[in-house]
Amino acid sequence: DAGVTQSPTHLIKTRGQQVTLRCSPKSGHDTVSWYQQALGQGPQFIFQYYEEEERQRGNFPDRFSGHQFPNYSSELNVNALWLGDSALYLCASSLGPFGSYNSPLHFGNGTRLTVT
Amino acid sequence: GQQLNQSPQSMFIQEGEDVSMNCTSSSIFNTWLWYKQDPGEGPVLLIALYKAGELTSNGRLTAQFGITRKDSFLNISASIPSDVGIYFCAGQDFGNEKLTFGTGTRLTIIP
C-alpha cells in the first residue's frame, strides 16, 4: 500500500525563478493538502484540493498556486521565488475534504526547497 | 500564521523515563491530533482525539483532549530510543480543512 509520495526530494532554485512540486496521494485518498514547514517550526497550511478545485487557502500569497489532476495527484507551483520560500514542502492526503474524523491526514516526506 | 504553543520546547531524558508535554491554544478546536516527525521525514500521526475530555492510548502513548477544548496533553511512558524526534500537536475545527500545528517539542534521550 503506497503512502504519499512527493518529488523531487530536494531542489535548489535561484531567487525569482519558478518551481513545481509534485505529490501522489496515498492509495484510496482523494484529497490533497499542502503545507510549508520552515526550519524549526511546525507546518503551515497552504491550501487543499478536492475534486480538482481549491477548497481552502491559508495565509499565502498568490505566488503559490496549485492543481489537482483527475487521478487525484497534485502540483504546487511557486512563482517569483523569494529567499524566504526556502522550506520543507509537505503534501498530505486524506479521504474526503474534512480529514481527521473519518480519515486523518497522512503526510509524505516532503520536498526540501532551497532558494539562493 | 498562527501556531499553537507547545511546552516544553525540548526535553532531555534518560531511557525508561516517562515524558509529558502539552499544547495550548487561544481558540477552541474540535479535533486534536498528535504527530511525530523524524529527521528527513514527514509527520506521522500518533493519536487523534475527537471529544472534549477524551483520553486515548496508543501503546505507551496516552493523549488527552482538554475539557476547555483549548489544550491537549501527550504522555509517553517508559521511553525508548526510537521515541527520539519532534512531537507536534495540531488542532482542527469542524468544517475547516486545515490543521493548525504547534511549535513542536524535541525529545532527546541521553545515553
PDB file of N, CA, C and O in Angstrom, chain A residues 44-92:
ATOM      1  N   GLN A  44       2.781  24.846   8.142  1.00  0.00           N
ATOM      2  CA  GLN A  44       1.764  25.882   7.949  1.00  0.00           C
ATOM      3  C   GLN A  44       0.948  25.521   6.713  1.00  0.00           C
ATOM      4  O   GLN A  44       1.508  25.234   5.654  1.00  0.00           O
ATOM      5  N   PHE A  45      -0.383  25.587   6.854  1.00  0.00           N
ATOM      6  CA  PHE A  45      -1.297  25.211   5.781  1.00  0.00           C
ATOM      7  C   PHE A  45      -1.212  26.188   4.616  1.00  0.00           C
ATOM      8  O   PHE A  45      -1.333  27.398   4.804  1.00  0.00           O
ATOM      9  N   ILE A  46      -1.045  25.642   3.394  1.00  0.00           N
ATOM     10  CA  ILE A  46      -1.030  26.478   2.196  1.00  0.00           C
ATOM     11  C   ILE A  46      -2.399  26.441   1.531  1.00  0.00           C
ATOM     12  O   ILE A  46      -3.053  27.473   1.385  1.00  0.00           O
ATOM     13  N   PHE A  47      -2.821  25.258   1.088  1.00  0.00           N
ATOM     14  CA  PHE A  47      -4.163  25.081   0.526  1.00  0.00           C
ATOM     15  C   PHE A  47      -4.497  23.609   0.419  1.00  0.00           C
ATOM     16  O   PHE A  47      -3.655  22.735   0.650  1.00  0.00           O
ATOM     17  N   GLN A  48      -5.771  23.347   0.089  1.00  0.00           N
ATOM     18  CA  GLN A  48      -6.268  21.980  -0.058  1.00  0.00           C
ATOM     19  C   GLN A  48      -7.014  21.852  -1.383  1.00  0.00           C
ATOM     20  O   GLN A  48      -7.751  22.770  -1.790  1.00  0.00           O
ATOM     21  N   TYR A  49      -6.851  20.703  -2.026  1.00  0.00           N
ATOM     22  CA  TYR A  49      -7.541  20.414  -3.270  1.00  0.00           C
ATOM     23  C   TYR A  49      -8.419  19.186  -3.125  1.00  0.00           C
ATOM     24  O   TYR A  49      -7.991  18.146  -2.590  1.00  0.00           O
ATOM     25  N   TYR A  50      -9.631  19.311  -3.606  1.00  0.00           N
ATOM     26  CA  TYR A  50     -10.591  18.216  -3.608  1.00  0.00           C
ATOM     27  C   TYR A  50     -11.450  18.380  -4.851  1.00  0.00           C
ATOM     28  O   TYR A  50     -11.881  19.486  -5.164  1.00  0.00           O
ATOM     29  N   GLU A  51     -11.702  17.286  -5.556  1.00  0.00           N
ATOM     30  CA  GLU A  51     -12.468  17.319  -6.806  1.00  0.00           C
ATOM     31  C   GLU A  51     -11.884  18.363  -7.760  1.00  0.00           C
ATOM     32  O   GLU A  51     -12.628  19.121  -8.398  1.00  0.00           O
ATOM     33  N   GLU A  52     -10.570  18.415  -7.806  1.00  0.00           N
ATOM     34  CA  GLU A  52      -9.807  19.260  -8.740  1.00  0.00           C
ATOM     35  C   GLU A  52     -10.003  20.758  -8.494  1.00  0.00           C
ATOM     36  O   GLU A  52      -9.679  21.578  -9.363  1.00  0.00           O
ATOM     37  N   GLU A  53     -10.516  21.104  -7.311  1.00  0.00           N
ATOM     38  CA  GLU A  53     -10.708  22.520  -7.004  1.00  0.00           C
ATOM     39  C   GLU A  53     -10.016  22.870  -5.684  1.00  0.00           C
ATOM     40  O   GLU A  53      -9.943  22.036  -4.767  1.00  0.00           O
ATOM     41  N   GLU A  54      -9.578  24.101  -5.576  1.00  0.00           N
ATOM     42  CA  GLU A  54      -9.005  24.591  -4.316  1.00  0.00           C
ATOM     43  C   GLU A  54     -10.164  24.876  -3.364  1.00  0.00           C
ATOM     44  O   GLU A  54     -11.018  25.729  -3.641  1.00  0.00           O
ATOM     45  N   ARG A  55     -10.171  24.181  -2.225  1.00  0.00           N
ATOM     46  CA  ARG A  55     -11.291  24.312  -1.292  1.00  0.00           C
ATOM     47  C   ARG A  55     -11.038  25.353  -0.206  1.00  0.00           C
ATOM     48  O   ARG A  55     -11.956  26.025   0.248  1.00  0.00           O
ATOM     49  N   GLN A  56      -9.818  25.431   0.220  1.00  0.00           N
ATOM     50  CA  GLN A  56      -9.483  26.382   1.275  1.00  0.00           C
ATOM     51  C   GLN A  56      -8.028  26.771   1.105  1.00  0.00           C
ATOM     52  O   GLN A  56      -7.214  25.978   0.626  1.00  0.00           O
ATOM     53  N   ARG A  57      -7.733  28.016   1.520  1.00  0.00           N
ATOM     54  CA  ARG A  57      -6.398  28.542   1.345  1.00  0.00           C
ATOM     55  C   ARG A  57      -5.924  29.159   2.645  1.00  0.00           C
ATOM     56  O   ARG A  57      -6.702  29.826   3.341  1.00  0.00           O
ATOM     57  N   GLY A  58      -4.669  28.949   2.974  1.00  0.00           N
ATOM     58  CA  GLY A  58      -4.073  29.586   4.137  1.00  0.00           C
ATOM     59  C   GLY A  58      -3.558  30.962   3.775  1.00  0.00           C
ATOM     60  O   GLY A  58      -3.836  31.488   2.688  1.00  0.00           O
ATOM     61  N   ASN A  59      -2.781  31.547   4.674  1.00  0.00           N
ATOM     62  CA  ASN A  59      -2.300  32.910   4.500  1.00  0.00           C
ATOM     63  C   ASN A  59      -1.035  32.938   3.643  1.00  0.00           C
ATOM     64  O   ASN A  59       0.047  33.275   4.119  1.00  0.00           O
ATOM     65  N   PHE A  60      -1.169  32.583   2.397  1.00  0.00           N
ATOM     66  CA  PHE A  60      -0.043  32.576   1.456  1.00  0.00           C
ATOM     67  C   PHE A  60      -0.409  33.421   0.240  1.00  0.00           C
ATOM     68  O   PHE A  60      -1.559  33.443  -0.187  1.00  0.00           O
ATOM     69  N   PRO A  61       0.596  34.116  -0.335  1.00  0.00           N
ATOM     70  CA  PRO A  61       0.309  34.995  -1.483  1.00  0.00           C
ATOM     71  C   PRO A  61      -0.052  34.208  -2.736  1.00  0.00           C
ATOM     72  O   PRO A  61       0.133  32.997  -2.807  1.00  0.00           O
ATOM     73  N   ASP A  62      -0.534  34.957  -3.731  1.00  0.00           N
ATOM     74  CA  ASP A  62      -0.953  34.345  -4.990  1.00  0.00           C
ATOM     75  C   ASP A  62       0.196  33.713  -5.764  1.00  0.00           C
ATOM     76  O   ASP A  62      -0.046  32.984  -6.740  1.00  0.00           O
ATOM     77  N   ARG A  63       1.425  34.000  -5.347  1.00  0.00           N
ATOM     78  CA  ARG A  63       2.576  33.355  -5.996  1.00  0.00           C
ATOM     79  C   ARG A  63       2.521  31.832  -5.811  1.00  0.00           C
ATOM     80  O   ARG A  63       3.148  31.088  -6.553  1.00  0.00           O
ATOM     81  N   PHE A  64       1.779  31.416  -4.795  1.00  0.00           N
ATOM     82  CA  PHE A  64       1.593  29.990  -4.533  1.00  0.00           C
ATOM     83  C   PHE A  64       0.292  29.549  -5.206  1.00  0.00           C
ATOM     84  O   PHE A  64      -0.783  30.089  -4.903  1.00  0.00           O
ATOM     85  N   SER A  65       0.395  28.601  -6.107  1.00  0.00           N
ATOM     86  CA  SER A  65      -0.800  28.094  -6.784  1.00  0.00           C
ATOM     87  C   SER A  65      -0.683  26.578  -6.887  1.00  0.00           C
ATOM     88  O   SER A  65       0.388  26.005  -6.689  1.00  0.00           O
ATOM     89  N   GLY A  66      -1.814  25.959  -7.190  1.00  0.00           N
ATOM     90  CA  GLY A  66      -1.782  24.504  -7.254  1.00  0.00           C
ATOM     91  C   GLY A  66      -2.726  23.968  -8.293  1.00  0.00           C
ATOM     92  O   GLY A  66      -3.446  24.718  -8.971  1.00  0.00           O
ATOM     93  N   HIS A  67      -2.721  22.655  -8.372  1.00  0.00           N
ATOM     94  CA  HIS A  67      -3.594  21.980  -9.323  1.00  0.00           C
ATOM     95  C   HIS A  67      -3.797  20.557  -8.835  1.00  0.00           C
ATOM     96  O   HIS A  67      -2.877  19.964  -8.246  1.00  0.00           O
ATOM     97  N   GLN A  68      -4.990  20.032  -9.075  1.00  0.00           N
ATOM     98  CA  GLN A  68      -5.224  18.616  -8.810  1.00  0.00           C
ATOM     99  C   GLN A  68      -5.697  17.961 -10.106  1.00  0.00           C
ATOM    100  O   GLN A  68      -6.545  18.511 -10.813  1.00  0.00           O
ATOM    101  N   PHE A  69      -5.184  16.811 -10.400  1.00  0.00           N
ATOM    102  CA  PHE A  69      -5.499  16.086 -11.616  1.00  0.00           C
ATOM    103  C   PHE A  69      -6.581  15.049 -11.367  1.00  0.00           C
ATOM    104  O   PHE A  69      -6.862  14.701 -10.218  1.00  0.00           O
ATOM    105  N   PRO A  70      -7.211  14.540 -12.450  1.00  0.00           N
ATOM    106  CA  PRO A  70      -8.287  13.547 -12.281  1.00  0.00           C
ATOM    107  C   PRO A  70      -7.861  12.299 -11.509  1.00  0.00           C
ATOM    108  O   PRO A  70      -8.696  11.640 -10.896  1.00  0.00           O
ATOM    109  N   ASN A  71      -6.571  11.971 -11.512  1.00  0.00           N
ATOM    110  CA  ASN A  71      -6.119  10.790 -10.749  1.00  0.00           C
ATOM    111  C   ASN A  71      -5.788  11.150  -9.301  1.00  0.00           C
ATOM    112  O   ASN A  71      -5.201  10.343  -8.575  1.00  0.00           O
ATOM    113  N   TYR A  72      -6.187  12.342  -8.870  1.00  0.00           N
ATOM    114  CA  TYR A  72      -6.038  12.869  -7.504  1.00  0.00           C
ATOM    115  C   TYR A  72      -4.632  13.380  -7.186  1.00  0.00           C
ATOM    116  O   TYR A  72      -4.448  13.984  -6.123  1.00  0.00           O
ATOM    117  N   SER A  73      -3.663  13.170  -8.061  1.00  0.00           N
ATOM    118  CA  SER A  73      -2.339  13.718  -7.795  1.00  0.00           C
ATOM    119  C   SER A  73      -2.392  15.243  -7.876  1.00  0.00           C
ATOM    120  O   SER A  73      -3.369  15.819  -8.384  1.00  0.00           O
ATOM    121  N   SER A  74      -1.360  15.879  -7.364  1.00  0.00           N
ATOM    122  CA  SER A  74      -1.410  17.338  -7.250  1.00  0.00           C
ATOM    123  C   SER A  74      -0.043  17.947  -7.502  1.00  0.00           C
ATOM    124  O   SER A  74       0.990  17.291  -7.350  1.00  0.00           O
ATOM    125  N   GLU A  75      -0.065  19.208  -7.901  1.00  0.00           N
ATOM    126  CA  GLU A  75       1.149  20.013  -8.054  1.00  0.00           C
ATOM    127  C   GLU A  75       1.030  21.285  -7.250  1.00  0.00           C
ATOM    128  O   GLU A  75      -0.058  21.851  -7.116  1.00  0.00           O
ATOM    129  N   LEU A  76       2.159  21.715  -6.721  1.00  0.00           N
ATOM    130  CA  LEU A  76       2.272  23.021  -6.070  1.00  0.00           C
ATOM    131  C   LEU A  76       3.250  23.839  -6.903  1.00  0.00           C
ATOM    132  O   LEU A  76       4.358  23.392  -7.165  1.00  0.00           O
ATOM    133  N   ASN A  77       2.823  25.012  -7.327  1.00  0.00           N
ATOM    134  CA  ASN A  77       3.676  25.918  -8.095  1.00  0.00           C
ATOM    135  C   ASN A  77       3.967  27.173  -7.274  1.00  0.00           C
ATOM    136  O   ASN A  77       3.058  27.719  -6.632  1.00  0.00           O
ATOM    137  N   VAL A  78       5.206  27.584  -7.281  1.00  0.00           N
ATOM    138  CA  VAL A  78       5.578  28.836  -6.633  1.00  0.00           C
ATOM    139  C   VAL A  78       6.315  29.683  -7.660  1.00  0.00           C
ATOM    140  O   VAL A  78       7.329  29.252  -8.221  1.00  0.00           O
ATOM    141  N   ASN A  79       5.784  30.881  -7.909  1.00  0.00           N
ATOM    142  CA  ASN A  79       6.402  31.807  -8.863  1.00  0.00           C
ATOM    143  C   ASN A  79       7.247  32.848  -8.128  1.00  0.00           C
ATOM    144  O   ASN A  79       7.044  33.094  -6.932  1.00  0.00           O
ATOM    145  N   ALA A  80       8.171  33.451  -8.864  1.00  0.00           N
ATOM    146  CA  ALA A  80       8.969  34.568  -8.338  1.00  0.00           C
ATOM    147  C   ALA A  80       9.515  34.245  -6.954  1.00  0.00           C
ATOM    148  O   ALA A  80       9.225  34.930  -5.964  1.00  0.00           O
ATOM    149  N   LEU A  81      10.277  33.193  -6.861  1.00  0.00           N
ATOM    150  CA  LEU A  81      10.764  32.697  -5.581  1.00  0.00           C
ATOM    151  C   LEU A  81      11.526  33.751  -4.784  1.00  0.00           C
ATOM    152  O   LEU A  81      12.325  34.523  -5.327  1.00  0.00           O
ATOM    153  N   TRP A  82      11.241  33.750  -3.471  1.00  0.00           N
ATOM    154  CA  TRP A  82      11.965  34.589  -2.520  1.00  0.00           C
ATOM    155  C   TRP A  82      12.885  33.702  -1.701  1.00  0.00           C
ATOM    156  O   TRP A  82      12.669  32.491  -1.595  1.00  0.00           O
ATOM    157  N   LEU A  83      13.902  34.309  -1.085  1.00  0.00           N
ATOM    158  CA  LEU A  83      14.761  33.558  -0.180  1.00  0.00           C
ATOM    159  C   LEU A  83      13.923  32.921   0.937  1.00  0.00           C
ATOM    160  O   LEU A  83      14.191  31.796   1.369  1.00  0.00           O
ATOM    161  N   GLY A  84      12.904  33.633   1.377  1.00  0.00           N
ATOM    162  CA  GLY A  84      12.055  33.164   2.473  1.00  0.00           C
ATOM    163  C   GLY A  84      11.177  31.982   2.110  1.00  0.00           C
ATOM    164  O   GLY A  84      10.519  31.413   2.989  1.00  0.00           O
ATOM    165  N   ASP A  85      11.157  31.606   0.848  1.00  0.00           N
ATOM    166  CA  ASP A  85      10.387  30.423   0.441  1.00  0.00           C
ATOM    167  C   ASP A  85      11.153  29.139   0.703  1.00  0.00           C
ATOM    168  O   ASP A  85      10.604  28.045   0.524  1.00  0.00           O
ATOM    169  N   SER A  86      12.390  29.248   1.105  1.00  0.00           N
ATOM    170  CA  SER A  86      13.182  28.059   1.440  1.00  0.00           C
ATOM    171  C   SER A  86      12.525  27.346   2.615  1.00  0.00           C
ATOM    172  O   SER A  86      12.317  27.931   3.684  1.00  0.00           O
ATOM    173  N   ALA A  87      12.183  26.090   2.423  1.00  0.00           N
ATOM    174  CA  ALA A  87      11.446  25.334   3.443  1.00  0.00           C
ATOM    175  C   ALA A  87      11.269  23.906   2.967  1.00  0.00           C
ATOM    176  O   ALA A  87      11.607  23.557   1.834  1.00  0.00           O
ATOM    177  N   LEU A  88      10.702  23.092   3.868  1.00  0.00           N
ATOM    178  CA  LEU A  88      10.261  21.745   3.510  1.00  0.00           C
ATOM    179  C   LEU A  88       8.782  21.856   3.132  1.00  0.00           C
ATOM    180  O   LEU A  88       7.972  22.349   3.914  1.00  0.00           O
ATOM    181  N   TYR A  89       8.437  21.421   1.931  1.00  0.00           N
ATOM    182  CA  TYR A  89       7.050  21.472   1.475  1.00  0.00           C
ATOM    183  C   TYR A  89       6.461  20.073   1.593  1.00  0.00           C
ATOM    184  O   TYR A  89       6.917  19.131   0.956  1.00  0.00           O
ATOM    185  N   LEU A  90       5.426  19.983   2.412  1.00  0.00           N
ATOM    186  CA  LEU A  90       4.803  18.701   2.717  1.00  0.00           C
ATOM    187  C   LEU A  90       3.461  18.578   2.017  1.00  0.00           C
ATOM    188  O   LEU A  90       2.665  19.518   2.009  1.00  0.00           O
ATOM    189  N   CYS A  91       3.227  17.416   1.465  1.00  0.00           N
ATOM    190  CA  CYS A  91       1.932  17.084   0.893  1.00  0.00           C
ATOM    191  C   CYS A  91       1.262  16.084   1.836  1.00  0.00           C
ATOM    192  O   CYS A  91       1.925  15.210   2.395  1.00  0.00           O
ATOM    193  N   ALA A  92      -0.027  16.245   2.041  1.00  0.00           N
ATOM    194  CA  ALA A  92      -0.778  15.323   2.889  1.00  0.00           C
ATOM    195  C   ALA A  92      -2.049  14.922   2.162  1.00  0.00           C
ATOM    196  O   ALA A  92      -2.646  15.731   1.445  1.00  0.00           O
TER     197      ALA A  92
END
